[in-house]
GROMACS .gro file of C-alpha atoms in nm:
model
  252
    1UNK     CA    1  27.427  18.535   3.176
    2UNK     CA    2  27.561  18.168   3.269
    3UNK     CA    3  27.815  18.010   2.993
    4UNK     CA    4  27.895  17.656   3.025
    5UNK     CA    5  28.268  17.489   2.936
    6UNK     CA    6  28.285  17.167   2.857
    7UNK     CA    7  28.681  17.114   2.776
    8UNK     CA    8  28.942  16.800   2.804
    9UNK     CA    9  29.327  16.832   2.987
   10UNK     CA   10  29.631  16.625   2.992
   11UNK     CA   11  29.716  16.707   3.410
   12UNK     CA   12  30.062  16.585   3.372
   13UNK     CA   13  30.199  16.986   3.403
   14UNK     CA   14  29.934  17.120   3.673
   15UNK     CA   15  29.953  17.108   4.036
   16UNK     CA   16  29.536  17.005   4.023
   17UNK     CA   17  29.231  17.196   3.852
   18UNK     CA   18  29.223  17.445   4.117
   19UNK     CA   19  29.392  17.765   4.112
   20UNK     CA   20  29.615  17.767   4.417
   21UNK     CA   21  29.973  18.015   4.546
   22UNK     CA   22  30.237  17.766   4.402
   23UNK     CA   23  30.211  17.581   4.102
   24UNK     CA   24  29.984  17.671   3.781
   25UNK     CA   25  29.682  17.517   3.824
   26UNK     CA   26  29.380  17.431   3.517
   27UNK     CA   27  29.143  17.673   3.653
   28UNK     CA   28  29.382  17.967   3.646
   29UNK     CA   29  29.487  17.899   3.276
   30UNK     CA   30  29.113  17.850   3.194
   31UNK     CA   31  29.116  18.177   3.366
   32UNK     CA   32  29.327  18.395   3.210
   33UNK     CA   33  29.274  18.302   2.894
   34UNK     CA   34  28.915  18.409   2.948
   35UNK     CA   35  29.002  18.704   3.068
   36UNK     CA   36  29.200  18.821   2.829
   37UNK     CA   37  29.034  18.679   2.516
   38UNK     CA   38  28.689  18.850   2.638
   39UNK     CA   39  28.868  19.185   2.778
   40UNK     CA   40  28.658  19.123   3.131
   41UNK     CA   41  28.783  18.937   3.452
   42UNK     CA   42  28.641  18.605   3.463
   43UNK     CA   43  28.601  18.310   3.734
   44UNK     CA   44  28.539  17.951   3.661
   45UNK     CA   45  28.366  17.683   3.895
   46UNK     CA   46  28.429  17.371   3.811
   47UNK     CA   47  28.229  17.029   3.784
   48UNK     CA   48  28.446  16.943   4.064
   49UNK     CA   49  28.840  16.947   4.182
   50UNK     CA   50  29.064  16.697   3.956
   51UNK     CA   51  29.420  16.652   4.198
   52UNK     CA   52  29.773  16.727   4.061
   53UNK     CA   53  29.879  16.479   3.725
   54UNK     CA   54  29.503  16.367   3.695
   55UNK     CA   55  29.355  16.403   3.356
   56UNK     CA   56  28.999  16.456   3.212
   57UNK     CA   57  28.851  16.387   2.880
   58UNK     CA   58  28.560  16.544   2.992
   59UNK     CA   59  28.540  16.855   3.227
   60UNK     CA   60  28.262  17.132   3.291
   61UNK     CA   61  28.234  17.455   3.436
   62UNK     CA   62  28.069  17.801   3.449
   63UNK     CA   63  28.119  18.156   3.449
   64UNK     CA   64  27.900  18.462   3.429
   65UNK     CA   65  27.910  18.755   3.186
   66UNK     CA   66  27.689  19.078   3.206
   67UNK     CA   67  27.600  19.058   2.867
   68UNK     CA   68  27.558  18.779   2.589
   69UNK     CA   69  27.843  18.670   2.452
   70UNK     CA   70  27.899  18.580   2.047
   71UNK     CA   71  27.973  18.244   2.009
   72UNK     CA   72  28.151  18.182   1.732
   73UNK     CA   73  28.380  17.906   1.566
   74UNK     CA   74  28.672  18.181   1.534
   75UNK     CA   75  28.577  18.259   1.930
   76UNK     CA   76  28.643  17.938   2.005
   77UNK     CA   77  28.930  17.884   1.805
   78UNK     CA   78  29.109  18.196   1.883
   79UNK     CA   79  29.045  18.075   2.262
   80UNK     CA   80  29.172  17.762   2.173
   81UNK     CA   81  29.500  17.915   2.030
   82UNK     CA   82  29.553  18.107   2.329
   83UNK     CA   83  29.510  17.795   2.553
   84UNK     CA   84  29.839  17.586   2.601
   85UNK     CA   85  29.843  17.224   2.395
   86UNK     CA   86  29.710  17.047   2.704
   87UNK     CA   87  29.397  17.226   2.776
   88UNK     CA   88  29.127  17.190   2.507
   89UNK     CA   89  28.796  17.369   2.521
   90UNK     CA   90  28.531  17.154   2.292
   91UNK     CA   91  28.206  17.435   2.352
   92UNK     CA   92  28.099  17.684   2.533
   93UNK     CA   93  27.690  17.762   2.583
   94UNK     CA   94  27.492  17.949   2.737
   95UNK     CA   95  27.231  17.756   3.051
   96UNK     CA   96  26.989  17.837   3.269
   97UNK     CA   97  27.121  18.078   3.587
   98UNK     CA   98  27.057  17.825   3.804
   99UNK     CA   99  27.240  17.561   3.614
  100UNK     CA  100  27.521  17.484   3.835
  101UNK     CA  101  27.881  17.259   3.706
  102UNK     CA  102  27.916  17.140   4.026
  103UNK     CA  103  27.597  17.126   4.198
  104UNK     CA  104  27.395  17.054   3.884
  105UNK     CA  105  27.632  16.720   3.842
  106UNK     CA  106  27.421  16.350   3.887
  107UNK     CA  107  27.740  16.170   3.900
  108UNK     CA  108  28.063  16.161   3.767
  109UNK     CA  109  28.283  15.891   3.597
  110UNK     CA  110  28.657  15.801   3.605
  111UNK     CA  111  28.877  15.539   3.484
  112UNK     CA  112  29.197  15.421   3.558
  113UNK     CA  113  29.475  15.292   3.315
  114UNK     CA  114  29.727  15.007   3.404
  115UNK     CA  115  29.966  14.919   3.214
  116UNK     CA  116  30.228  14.673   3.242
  117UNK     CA  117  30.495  14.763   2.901
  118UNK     CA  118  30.648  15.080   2.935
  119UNK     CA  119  30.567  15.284   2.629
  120UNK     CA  120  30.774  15.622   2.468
  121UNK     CA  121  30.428  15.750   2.385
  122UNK     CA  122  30.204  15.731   2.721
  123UNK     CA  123  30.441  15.830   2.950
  124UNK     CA  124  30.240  16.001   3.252
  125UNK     CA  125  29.955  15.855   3.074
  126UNK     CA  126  29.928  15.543   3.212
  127UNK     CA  127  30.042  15.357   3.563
  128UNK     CA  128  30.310  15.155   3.442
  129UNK     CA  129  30.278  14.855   3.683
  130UNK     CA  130  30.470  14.551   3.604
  131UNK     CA  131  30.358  14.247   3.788
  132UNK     CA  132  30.077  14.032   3.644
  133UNK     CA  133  29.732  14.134   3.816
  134UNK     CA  134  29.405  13.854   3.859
  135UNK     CA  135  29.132  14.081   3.729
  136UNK     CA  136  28.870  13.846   3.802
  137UNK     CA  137  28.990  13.889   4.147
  138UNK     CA  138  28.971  14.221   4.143
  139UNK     CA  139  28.605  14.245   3.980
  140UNK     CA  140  28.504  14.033   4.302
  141UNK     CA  141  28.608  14.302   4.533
  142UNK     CA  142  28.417  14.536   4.297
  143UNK     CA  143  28.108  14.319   4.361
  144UNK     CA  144  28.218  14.377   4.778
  145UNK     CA  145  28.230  14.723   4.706
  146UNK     CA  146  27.872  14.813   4.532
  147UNK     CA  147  27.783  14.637   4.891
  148UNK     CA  148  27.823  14.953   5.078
  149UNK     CA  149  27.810  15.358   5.055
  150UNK     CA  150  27.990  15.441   5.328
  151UNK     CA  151  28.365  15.519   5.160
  152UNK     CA  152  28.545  15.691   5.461
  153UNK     CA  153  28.836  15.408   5.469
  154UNK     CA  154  28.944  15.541   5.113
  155UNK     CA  155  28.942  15.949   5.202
  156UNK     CA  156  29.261  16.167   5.272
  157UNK     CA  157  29.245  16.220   5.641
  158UNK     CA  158  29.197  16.590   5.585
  159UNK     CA  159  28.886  16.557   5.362
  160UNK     CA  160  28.696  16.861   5.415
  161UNK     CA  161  28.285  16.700   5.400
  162UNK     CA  162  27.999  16.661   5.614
  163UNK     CA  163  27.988  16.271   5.537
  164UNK     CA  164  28.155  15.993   5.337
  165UNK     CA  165  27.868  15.818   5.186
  166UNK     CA  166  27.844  15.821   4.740
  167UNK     CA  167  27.639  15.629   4.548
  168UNK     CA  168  27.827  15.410   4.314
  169UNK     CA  169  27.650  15.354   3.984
  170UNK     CA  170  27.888  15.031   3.861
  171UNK     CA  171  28.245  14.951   3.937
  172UNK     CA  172  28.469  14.695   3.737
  173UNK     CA  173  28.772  14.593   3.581
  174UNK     CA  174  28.812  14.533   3.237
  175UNK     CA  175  29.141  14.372   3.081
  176UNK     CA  176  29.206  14.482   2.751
  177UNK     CA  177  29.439  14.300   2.612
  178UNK     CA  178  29.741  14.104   2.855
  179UNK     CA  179  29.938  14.371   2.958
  180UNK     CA  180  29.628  14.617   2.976
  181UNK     CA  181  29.371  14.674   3.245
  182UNK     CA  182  29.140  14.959   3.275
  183UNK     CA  183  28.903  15.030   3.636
  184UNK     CA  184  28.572  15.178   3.516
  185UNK     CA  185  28.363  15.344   3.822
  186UNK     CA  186  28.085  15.600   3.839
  187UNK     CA  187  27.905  15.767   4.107
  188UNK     CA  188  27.677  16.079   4.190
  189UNK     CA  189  27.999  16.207   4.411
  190UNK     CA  190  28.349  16.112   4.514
  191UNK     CA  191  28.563  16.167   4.806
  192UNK     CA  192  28.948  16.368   4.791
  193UNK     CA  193  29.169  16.038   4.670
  194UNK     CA  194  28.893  15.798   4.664
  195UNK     CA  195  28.980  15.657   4.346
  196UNK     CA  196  29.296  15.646   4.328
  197UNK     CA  197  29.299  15.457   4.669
  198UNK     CA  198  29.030  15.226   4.587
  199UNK     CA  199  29.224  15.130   4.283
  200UNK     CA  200  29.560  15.105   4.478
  201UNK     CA  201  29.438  14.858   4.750
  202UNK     CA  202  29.243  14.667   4.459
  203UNK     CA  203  29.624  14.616   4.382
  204UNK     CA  204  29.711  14.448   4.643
  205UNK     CA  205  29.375  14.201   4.594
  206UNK     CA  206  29.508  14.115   4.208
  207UNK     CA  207  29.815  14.046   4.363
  208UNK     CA  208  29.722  13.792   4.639
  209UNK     CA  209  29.851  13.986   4.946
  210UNK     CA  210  29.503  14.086   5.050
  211UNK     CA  211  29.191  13.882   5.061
  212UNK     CA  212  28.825  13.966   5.014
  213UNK     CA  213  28.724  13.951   5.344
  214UNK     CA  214  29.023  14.137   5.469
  215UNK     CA  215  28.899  14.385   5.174
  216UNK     CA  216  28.558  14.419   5.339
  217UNK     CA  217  28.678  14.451   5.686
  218UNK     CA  218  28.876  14.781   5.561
  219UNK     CA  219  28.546  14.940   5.423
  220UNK     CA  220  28.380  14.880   5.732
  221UNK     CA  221  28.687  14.998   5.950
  222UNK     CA  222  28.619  15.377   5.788
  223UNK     CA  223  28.976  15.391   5.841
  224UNK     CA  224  29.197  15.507   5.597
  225UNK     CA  225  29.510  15.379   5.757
  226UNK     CA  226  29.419  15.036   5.665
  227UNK     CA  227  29.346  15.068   5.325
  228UNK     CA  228  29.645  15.032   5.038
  229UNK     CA  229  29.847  15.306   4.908
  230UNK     CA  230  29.683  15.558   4.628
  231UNK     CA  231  29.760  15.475   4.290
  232UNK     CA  232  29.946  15.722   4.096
  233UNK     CA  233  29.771  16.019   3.965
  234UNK     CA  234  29.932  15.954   3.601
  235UNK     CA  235  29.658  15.696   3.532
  236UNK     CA  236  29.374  15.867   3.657
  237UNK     CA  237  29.120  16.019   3.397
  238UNK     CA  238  28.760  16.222   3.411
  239UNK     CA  239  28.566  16.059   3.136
  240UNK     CA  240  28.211  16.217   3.175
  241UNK     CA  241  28.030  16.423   3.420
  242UNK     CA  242  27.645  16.319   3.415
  243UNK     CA  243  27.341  16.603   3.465
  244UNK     CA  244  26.972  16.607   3.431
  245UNK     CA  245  26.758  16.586   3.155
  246UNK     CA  246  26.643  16.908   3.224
  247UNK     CA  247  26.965  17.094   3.267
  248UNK     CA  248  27.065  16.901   2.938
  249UNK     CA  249  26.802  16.966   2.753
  250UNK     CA  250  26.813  17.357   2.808
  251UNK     CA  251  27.197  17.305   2.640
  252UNK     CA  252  26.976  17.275   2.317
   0.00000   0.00000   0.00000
């Protein structure tokens, strides 16, 4: 039987989501505390790979048992318990076994925290970023960027995929209060540091060093040399990984 996870993680202590030689990792603390809470080895996929100090309120994945398992609020919560304070599993349920977290996924949605006052309580929350940014600016190149699928010019060099092309769904900035700016985008995929260095050359835009035609001519350079520097992954988050009616409605 397929189980999915659906589970929230601060990434501030992890080296990424997957399980890798040096560094713990979310899916190898997902892992083992699987494994020992249900007495059988068990192996996650994910929705997809989150990178080192990214967060997600929302995360999926599978794994496969032999036999049903009894779902239970004590299960849960003595999973839960076992589970270190930055890894939270919300459910688990049982799908279809050809429901896939990753391959089943329609699209996935991040967002991206600014903030410009340092605070005692969001530290590696946020990207503390001082200067004053113009987020109308900024939602311009947004506008530029819905213009094209074609996202090569924002991939780490070593991205291991057949092509570069995602579908974004929306992409925008809102400001939440003066020294608060949040980027919201979605899309049915995303390349290895798109994000991160969409939102880091968008930067440079709401600071006036880069134009919007200079902007375009990076997207349509597929060169990731000229774009801007990746943001930090401390402001990073997951929010919500999107699947079909039919997948979802077999979640009951």
């Amino acid at each position: 039987m397929r189980y999915f996870i659906e589970l929230s993680y601060r990434g501030t202590a992890y080296n990424g989501w997957q399980t890798q030689a040096n560094g713990s990792s979310i899916q190898a603390t997902l892992e083992a505390a699987l494994t020992q809470r249900i007495g059988k080895s068990i192996y996650i996929m994910g929705s997809g790979r989150t990178d080192a100090g990214v967060h997600a309120r929302q995360q999926f994945a599978h794994f496969e048992l032999a036999e049903p398992l009894l779902l239970t609020e004590s299960f849960l919560y003595s999973l839960n318990c076992m589970l270190p304070e930055d890894i939270v599993i919300h459910r688990i349920f049982p799908v279809l076994e050809n429901h896939h977290a990753r391959f089943s996924a329609i699209s996935r949605y991040y967002q991206y925290l600014i903030s410009r006052q340092k605070s005692a309580f969001q530290s590696g929350l946020t990207y503390h970023f001082r200067p004053m940014l113009d987020d109308a600016l900024m939602n311009e190149a947004c506008q530029v960027l819905l213009q094209y699928t074609n996202f090569q010019s924002f991939s780490k060099a070593r991205a291991n995929v057949t092509h570069f092309n995602c579908r974004l769904d929306f992409a925008y900035w809102e400001r939440i209060d003066d020294d608060s700016l949040t980027f919201h985008i979605r899309a049915n995929r995303f390349l290895w540091g798109m994000v991160r260095t969409i939102v880091g050359t968008m930067i440079e835009i709401g600071q006036a060093r880069m134009t919007l035609e200079q902007f375009e001519q990076i997207i349509q350079s597929r060169d990731r040399n000229k774009a801007g520097r990746a943001a930090p992954a401390n402001g990073l988050y997951l929010v919500e990984v999107g699947y079909p009616a039919q997948v979802v409605g077999a979640w009951g």
